């Protein structure tokens, strides 16, 4: 058995006025707990260092850029990496990345147990919209502030396992999971900031939203025979509620650990990476069962196109 | 609203000795119920006309071929088509198809309300194995008796909706759903014959098997904003138990109707096809959100390939 103790470090609300330093202090407190539990890897949410700023409409790019990190680690985040090295714990967390060339990405990183960054992912499936939308109950401007990720869906060998990352809305897209599954992924780390209500449909509340999130994560894990660690930014940020419900899912798709609160909370599970092998060798042995000659539209067609109406019987 | 009353006509056990005529009589009894409920479309299981014969190892091709239909409709199945026309009900069911050219497929058809066949699908994701497997608790020889389907994943306009089909194991593959989703599918009809126990893992019983089935169907429906009708061949066939649990799932992924028995049972639901539109226009508006430039492996690589071990950190 190849076992790793995986921690999911849910964060509660981060308001607009909360400094990165105050957030890092909270993350270090969760890492202290993780060290006591013997965690090998701790996963934090998407955009872990700040409030979920894409809910705020901004026209001044200089203001937008204040939410981004120009270096990683930087002065505010260095203590996280120091903790990794001192305690032999790997971490993954999300942040808004501003590159030296001026590109903006919704990014997550993965470190080894020395605090070295071994993997970087930039969010590919950006939800939301570009311009202020008067039809929505609140804004979700990820398509305004970020470019789609340009690194593809990678996996990395880390701590003896094949690890991948995705971010928030990516989890709803089976392509995300399959791209990593085709690279033999054994553990997917993902963070999210998910409003508790659908901004375009008030009747879709937390029950439905949690169901959709878990359904997508559980199906992705089962259908690719991988562990999944899904970590929320939760709580009410400046009046805007975010869904909690961080979970760890096994390669059969079953939830094995679940956060109980809307605040800072560590859940953990001892994950046997070899438990991925049964699925990968039997029902989801892709080499024996996939039929790529019939999947052409998946990579040749972006949008849906229904057959012409006149075909109707 | 475009509403259709959809029936899922679960069949209980069909033993080896049961004739096609006896099965068609049972199907007609379910169709009688469906007519009383005002069903527009009734979906029957995979290989609806016979026992699930791929559990039996056969070497004599003439014996194998006795399980196949050389024409559709044929003498035994003509009453089903007559019923369609007389009552204005469309049907879908599965059968083993032997073509004039000698090809063997696991097939399903879809009719309109006059009993005309408007769509045909041949199962693409064949599970199981080719040779007698002494390691299994029982055999699952679909790869021996069938060729992979050669018609791709189609959709058809029927009864004012865009309808697609898949069969049994296809439901576990997100590629199946996405291929139809990219063609604007609004209702997926699927039948299955699923053993209640995993032949390669006795600890995986009915609870896990039902969970995996529902998870895959619900995720496929939600992530493509389509209705799904999943219909079991259930009961104990010659001592071999099959999973029941036929369901109708809405475009949000929620189960709206579920069979309660292991026998012949009709469930139905009034399905609003326009309920697919919210998902197709917002979170799963493929044209705005899919990033096919990052999905390349899905159609270029069949099996999984993990990164080399020496990359390990």
Tab-separated table of C-alpha atoms in Angstrom, chain A residues 54-296:
chain	number	residue	atom	x	y	z
A	54	UNK	CA	-14.464	38.534	-9.105
A	55	UNK	CA	-17.778	39.391	-7.464
A	56	UNK	CA	-16.697	43.045	-7.514
A	57	UNK	CA	-16.896	45.048	-10.744
A	58	UNK	CA	-13.756	47.102	-11.320
A	59	UNK	CA	-12.766	49.242	-14.303
A	60	UNK	CA	-9.381	50.414	-13.034
A	61	UNK	CA	-6.801	47.778	-13.975
A	62	UNK	CA	-4.417	49.051	-11.295
A	63	UNK	CA	-7.109	48.280	-8.724
A	64	UNK	CA	-7.702	44.859	-10.269
A	65	UNK	CA	-4.008	44.110	-10.092
A	66	UNK	CA	-3.914	44.671	-6.334
A	67	UNK	CA	-5.684	41.292	-6.027
A	68	UNK	CA	-2.922	39.502	-7.928
A	69	UNK	CA	0.432	38.028	-6.847
A	70	UNK	CA	3.472	39.025	-8.885
A	71	UNK	CA	5.704	36.417	-7.264
A	72	UNK	CA	5.238	33.091	-5.518
A	73	UNK	CA	6.409	32.849	-2.870
A	74	UNK	CA	6.241	36.528	-2.031
A	75	UNK	CA	6.742	38.269	1.284
A	76	UNK	CA	3.236	37.463	2.534
A	77	UNK	CA	3.274	33.821	1.436
A	78	UNK	CA	6.874	32.862	2.297
A	79	UNK	CA	5.851	31.575	5.763
A	80	UNK	CA	3.708	28.865	4.105
A	81	UNK	CA	6.702	27.542	2.192
A	82	UNK	CA	8.904	27.771	5.282
A	83	UNK	CA	6.340	25.684	7.148
A	84	UNK	CA	6.393	23.044	4.402
A	85	UNK	CA	10.144	22.698	4.603
A	86	UNK	CA	10.308	22.705	8.403
A	87	UNK	CA	7.537	20.151	8.872
A	88	UNK	CA	7.901	18.058	5.725
A	89	UNK	CA	4.388	18.803	4.469
A	90	UNK	CA	3.447	19.408	0.851
A	91	UNK	CA	0.768	22.005	0.069
A	92	UNK	CA	-1.455	23.154	-2.762
A	93	UNK	CA	-3.325	26.438	-2.913
A	94	UNK	CA	-4.847	28.850	-5.373
A	95	UNK	CA	-4.070	32.512	-6.037
A	96	UNK	CA	-4.484	35.164	-8.703
A	97	UNK	CA	-1.295	35.201	-10.757
A	98	UNK	CA	0.082	38.249	-12.617
A	99	UNK	CA	2.993	37.183	-14.792
A	100	UNK	CA	6.033	39.333	-15.632
A	101	UNK	CA	4.577	39.560	-19.150
A	102	UNK	CA	1.337	40.997	-17.770
A	103	UNK	CA	-0.916	37.960	-18.089
A	104	UNK	CA	-3.602	37.271	-15.492
A	105	UNK	CA	-4.474	33.735	-14.471
A	106	UNK	CA	-6.517	31.955	-11.808
A	107	UNK	CA	-3.729	29.654	-10.684
A	108	UNK	CA	-2.962	26.867	-8.264
A	109	UNK	CA	0.365	25.363	-7.276
A	110	UNK	CA	1.557	22.112	-5.783
A	111	UNK	CA	4.700	21.768	-3.683
A	112	UNK	CA	6.763	18.841	-2.511
A	113	UNK	CA	7.671	18.349	1.146
A	114	UNK	CA	10.564	20.807	0.911
A	115	UNK	CA	8.299	23.643	-0.185
A	116	UNK	CA	9.546	23.527	-3.758
A	117	UNK	CA	6.839	24.233	-6.338
A	118	UNK	CA	6.596	21.105	-8.488
A	119	UNK	CA	3.372	21.800	-10.347
A	120	UNK	CA	1.394	24.777	-11.566
A	121	UNK	CA	-2.094	24.827	-13.084
A	122	UNK	CA	-3.954	27.786	-14.584
A	123	UNK	CA	-7.742	27.538	-14.616
A	124	UNK	CA	-9.087	26.637	-18.043
A	125	UNK	CA	-12.872	26.690	-17.554
A	126	UNK	CA	-13.521	30.251	-16.433
A	127	UNK	CA	-17.180	30.752	-15.527
A	128	UNK	CA	-19.098	33.998	-15.506
A	129	UNK	CA	-18.902	36.996	-17.772
A	130	UNK	CA	-16.852	39.995	-18.942
A	131	UNK	CA	-19.090	43.047	-18.570
A	132	UNK	CA	-21.313	44.227	-15.728
A	133	UNK	CA	-24.473	42.104	-15.946
A	134	UNK	CA	-27.608	43.845	-14.697
A	135	UNK	CA	-29.614	40.615	-14.995
A	136	UNK	CA	-27.653	38.840	-12.282
A	137	UNK	CA	-28.259	39.073	-8.567
A	138	UNK	CA	-24.500	39.528	-8.153
A	139	UNK	CA	-21.495	39.606	-10.446
A	140	UNK	CA	-19.149	36.776	-11.376
A	141	UNK	CA	-16.455	38.450	-13.455
A	142	UNK	CA	-13.871	35.714	-13.860
A	143	UNK	CA	-13.990	36.065	-17.638
A	144	UNK	CA	-13.160	39.772	-17.150
A	145	UNK	CA	-10.189	39.455	-14.831
A	146	UNK	CA	-8.544	36.233	-15.994
A	147	UNK	CA	-7.352	34.710	-19.237
A	148	UNK	CA	-8.057	31.015	-19.791
A	149	UNK	CA	-5.186	28.885	-18.540
A	150	UNK	CA	-2.401	28.189	-21.035
A	151	UNK	CA	-0.718	25.211	-19.370
A	152	UNK	CA	-3.225	22.466	-20.175
A	153	UNK	CA	-4.195	19.779	-17.688
A	154	UNK	CA	-0.956	18.445	-16.274
A	155	UNK	CA	-0.070	15.784	-13.735
A	156	UNK	CA	3.035	15.523	-11.609
A	157	UNK	CA	4.738	12.747	-9.683
A	158	UNK	CA	4.856	13.956	-6.105
A	159	UNK	CA	5.121	12.062	-2.814
A	160	UNK	CA	5.149	8.809	-4.788
A	161	UNK	CA	1.805	9.489	-6.450
A	162	UNK	CA	0.582	10.945	-9.742
A	163	UNK	CA	-1.124	14.210	-8.792
A	164	UNK	CA	-3.200	16.647	-10.800
A	165	UNK	CA	-4.978	19.926	-10.126
A	166	UNK	CA	-8.036	21.738	-11.344
A	167	UNK	CA	-9.951	24.730	-10.032
A	168	UNK	CA	-13.603	25.269	-9.106
A	169	UNK	CA	-15.743	25.288	-12.273
A	170	UNK	CA	-13.282	22.903	-13.958
A	171	UNK	CA	-14.750	20.155	-11.778
A	172	UNK	CA	-18.078	20.295	-13.630
A	173	UNK	CA	-16.402	19.429	-16.949
A	174	UNK	CA	-15.686	15.735	-17.527
A	175	UNK	CA	-12.963	16.730	-19.985
A	176	UNK	CA	-10.969	18.055	-17.011
A	177	UNK	CA	-11.000	14.716	-15.226
A	178	UNK	CA	-10.466	12.646	-18.360
A	179	UNK	CA	-7.418	14.680	-19.399
A	180	UNK	CA	-5.819	13.854	-16.047
A	181	UNK	CA	-7.163	10.289	-16.086
A	182	UNK	CA	-5.432	9.710	-19.413
A	183	UNK	CA	-2.203	10.656	-17.640
A	184	UNK	CA	-2.760	8.116	-14.870
A	185	UNK	CA	-3.805	10.577	-12.166
A	186	UNK	CA	-4.227	9.125	-8.663
A	187	UNK	CA	-5.106	12.267	-6.710
A	188	UNK	CA	-6.782	15.451	-7.941
A	189	UNK	CA	-6.467	18.550	-5.744
A	190	UNK	CA	-9.044	21.249	-6.365
A	191	UNK	CA	-10.227	24.354	-4.613
A	192	UNK	CA	-13.392	26.329	-5.159
A	193	UNK	CA	-15.258	29.552	-4.367
A	194	UNK	CA	-18.882	28.747	-5.172
A	195	UNK	CA	-21.700	31.166	-4.348
A	196	UNK	CA	-24.462	29.457	-2.365
A	197	UNK	CA	-27.098	30.724	-4.777
A	198	UNK	CA	-27.125	30.756	-8.584
A	199	UNK	CA	-26.789	34.411	-9.599
A	200	UNK	CA	-29.059	33.717	-12.583
A	201	UNK	CA	-31.666	31.578	-10.803
A	202	UNK	CA	-32.626	32.375	-7.193
A	203	UNK	CA	-34.480	29.089	-6.801
A	204	UNK	CA	-31.219	27.175	-7.169
A	205	UNK	CA	-29.908	27.279	-3.620
A	206	UNK	CA	-27.320	25.574	-1.488
A	207	UNK	CA	-28.908	22.100	-1.627
A	208	UNK	CA	-28.819	21.996	-5.430
A	209	UNK	CA	-25.410	23.648	-5.609
A	210	UNK	CA	-23.845	21.153	-3.214
A	211	UNK	CA	-25.463	18.301	-5.114
A	212	UNK	CA	-24.073	19.502	-8.442
A	213	UNK	CA	-20.623	19.985	-6.983
A	214	UNK	CA	-20.464	16.591	-5.298
A	215	UNK	CA	-22.020	14.855	-8.300
A	216	UNK	CA	-19.322	16.231	-10.575
A	217	UNK	CA	-16.465	15.437	-8.203
A	218	UNK	CA	-17.712	11.946	-7.407
A	219	UNK	CA	-18.296	11.108	-11.074
A	220	UNK	CA	-14.877	12.461	-12.041
A	221	UNK	CA	-13.198	10.412	-9.320
A	222	UNK	CA	-15.099	7.193	-10.094
A	223	UNK	CA	-14.829	7.406	-13.873
A	224	UNK	CA	-11.075	7.969	-13.679
A	225	UNK	CA	-10.421	5.817	-10.601
A	226	UNK	CA	-8.691	8.614	-8.694
A	227	UNK	CA	-8.796	10.195	-5.278
A	228	UNK	CA	-10.156	13.746	-5.234
A	229	UNK	CA	-9.726	16.453	-2.614
A	230	UNK	CA	-12.167	19.343	-3.032
A	231	UNK	CA	-11.718	22.340	-0.767
A	232	UNK	CA	-14.063	25.267	-0.272
A	233	UNK	CA	-13.659	28.879	0.529
A	234	UNK	CA	-16.809	29.105	2.624
A	235	UNK	CA	-18.683	31.500	4.845
A	236	UNK	CA	-20.207	34.895	4.141
A	237	UNK	CA	-17.805	37.368	2.531
A	238	UNK	CA	-18.997	40.963	2.882
A	239	UNK	CA	-22.587	39.719	2.773
A	240	UNK	CA	-22.115	37.188	-0.059
A	241	UNK	CA	-22.542	33.549	1.047
A	242	UNK	CA	-20.233	30.862	-0.289
A	243	UNK	CA	-20.962	27.129	-0.261
A	244	UNK	CA	-18.898	25.040	2.155
A	245	UNK	CA	-18.890	21.222	2.012
A	246	UNK	CA	-15.219	20.383	1.419
A	247	UNK	CA	-14.876	16.672	0.717
A	248	UNK	CA	-12.372	13.903	0.121
A	249	UNK	CA	-13.594	11.309	-2.406
A	250	UNK	CA	-12.180	7.827	-2.965
A	251	UNK	CA	-11.499	6.199	-6.362
A	252	UNK	CA	-14.902	4.505	-6.183
A	253	UNK	CA	-16.590	7.891	-6.014
A	254	UNK	CA	-17.577	7.646	-2.345
A	255	UNK	CA	-17.178	10.601	0.019
A	256	UNK	CA	-14.853	9.535	2.844
A	257	UNK	CA	-14.520	12.874	4.702
A	258	UNK	CA	-16.649	16.003	4.744
A	259	UNK	CA	-16.309	19.409	6.410
A	260	UNK	CA	-19.054	20.197	8.892
A	261	UNK	CA	-18.694	23.962	9.273
A	262	UNK	CA	-18.672	27.131	7.187
A	263	UNK	CA	-15.379	28.269	8.651
A	264	UNK	CA	-11.701	27.405	8.779
A	265	UNK	CA	-11.684	23.626	9.174
A	266	UNK	CA	-9.264	20.813	8.476
A	267	UNK	CA	-10.536	17.415	7.401
A	268	UNK	CA	-8.183	14.594	6.547
A	269	UNK	CA	-8.076	11.009	5.384
A	270	UNK	CA	-5.448	8.291	5.015
A	271	UNK	CA	-5.594	7.615	1.267
A	272	UNK	CA	-4.299	4.359	-0.235
A	273	UNK	CA	-3.111	5.304	-3.712
A	274	UNK	CA	-3.135	1.655	-4.750
A	275	UNK	CA	-6.907	1.690	-4.327
A	276	UNK	CA	-6.931	3.387	-7.745
A	277	UNK	CA	-5.612	0.264	-9.408
A	278	UNK	CA	-8.757	-1.889	-9.393
A	279	UNK	CA	-10.771	0.610	-11.424
A	280	UNK	CA	-7.882	1.454	-13.717
A	281	UNK	CA	-7.316	-2.252	-14.480
A	282	UNK	CA	-10.936	-3.368	-14.905
A	283	UNK	CA	-13.983	-1.318	-15.837
A	284	UNK	CA	-11.940	1.816	-16.572
A	285	UNK	CA	-9.001	0.182	-18.320
A	286	UNK	CA	-9.015	2.862	-20.974
A	287	UNK	CA	-6.712	0.962	-23.340
A	288	UNK	CA	-9.207	-1.888	-23.625
A	289	UNK	CA	-12.456	0.011	-23.556
A	290	UNK	CA	-12.204	3.558	-24.940
A	291	UNK	CA	-13.174	4.033	-28.599
A	292	UNK	CA	-11.573	7.306	-29.629
A	293	UNK	CA	-12.688	6.880	-33.243
A	294	UNK	CA	-16.190	7.763	-32.014
A	295	UNK	CA	-15.235	10.782	-29.863
A	296	UNK	CA	-14.320	13.194	-32.662
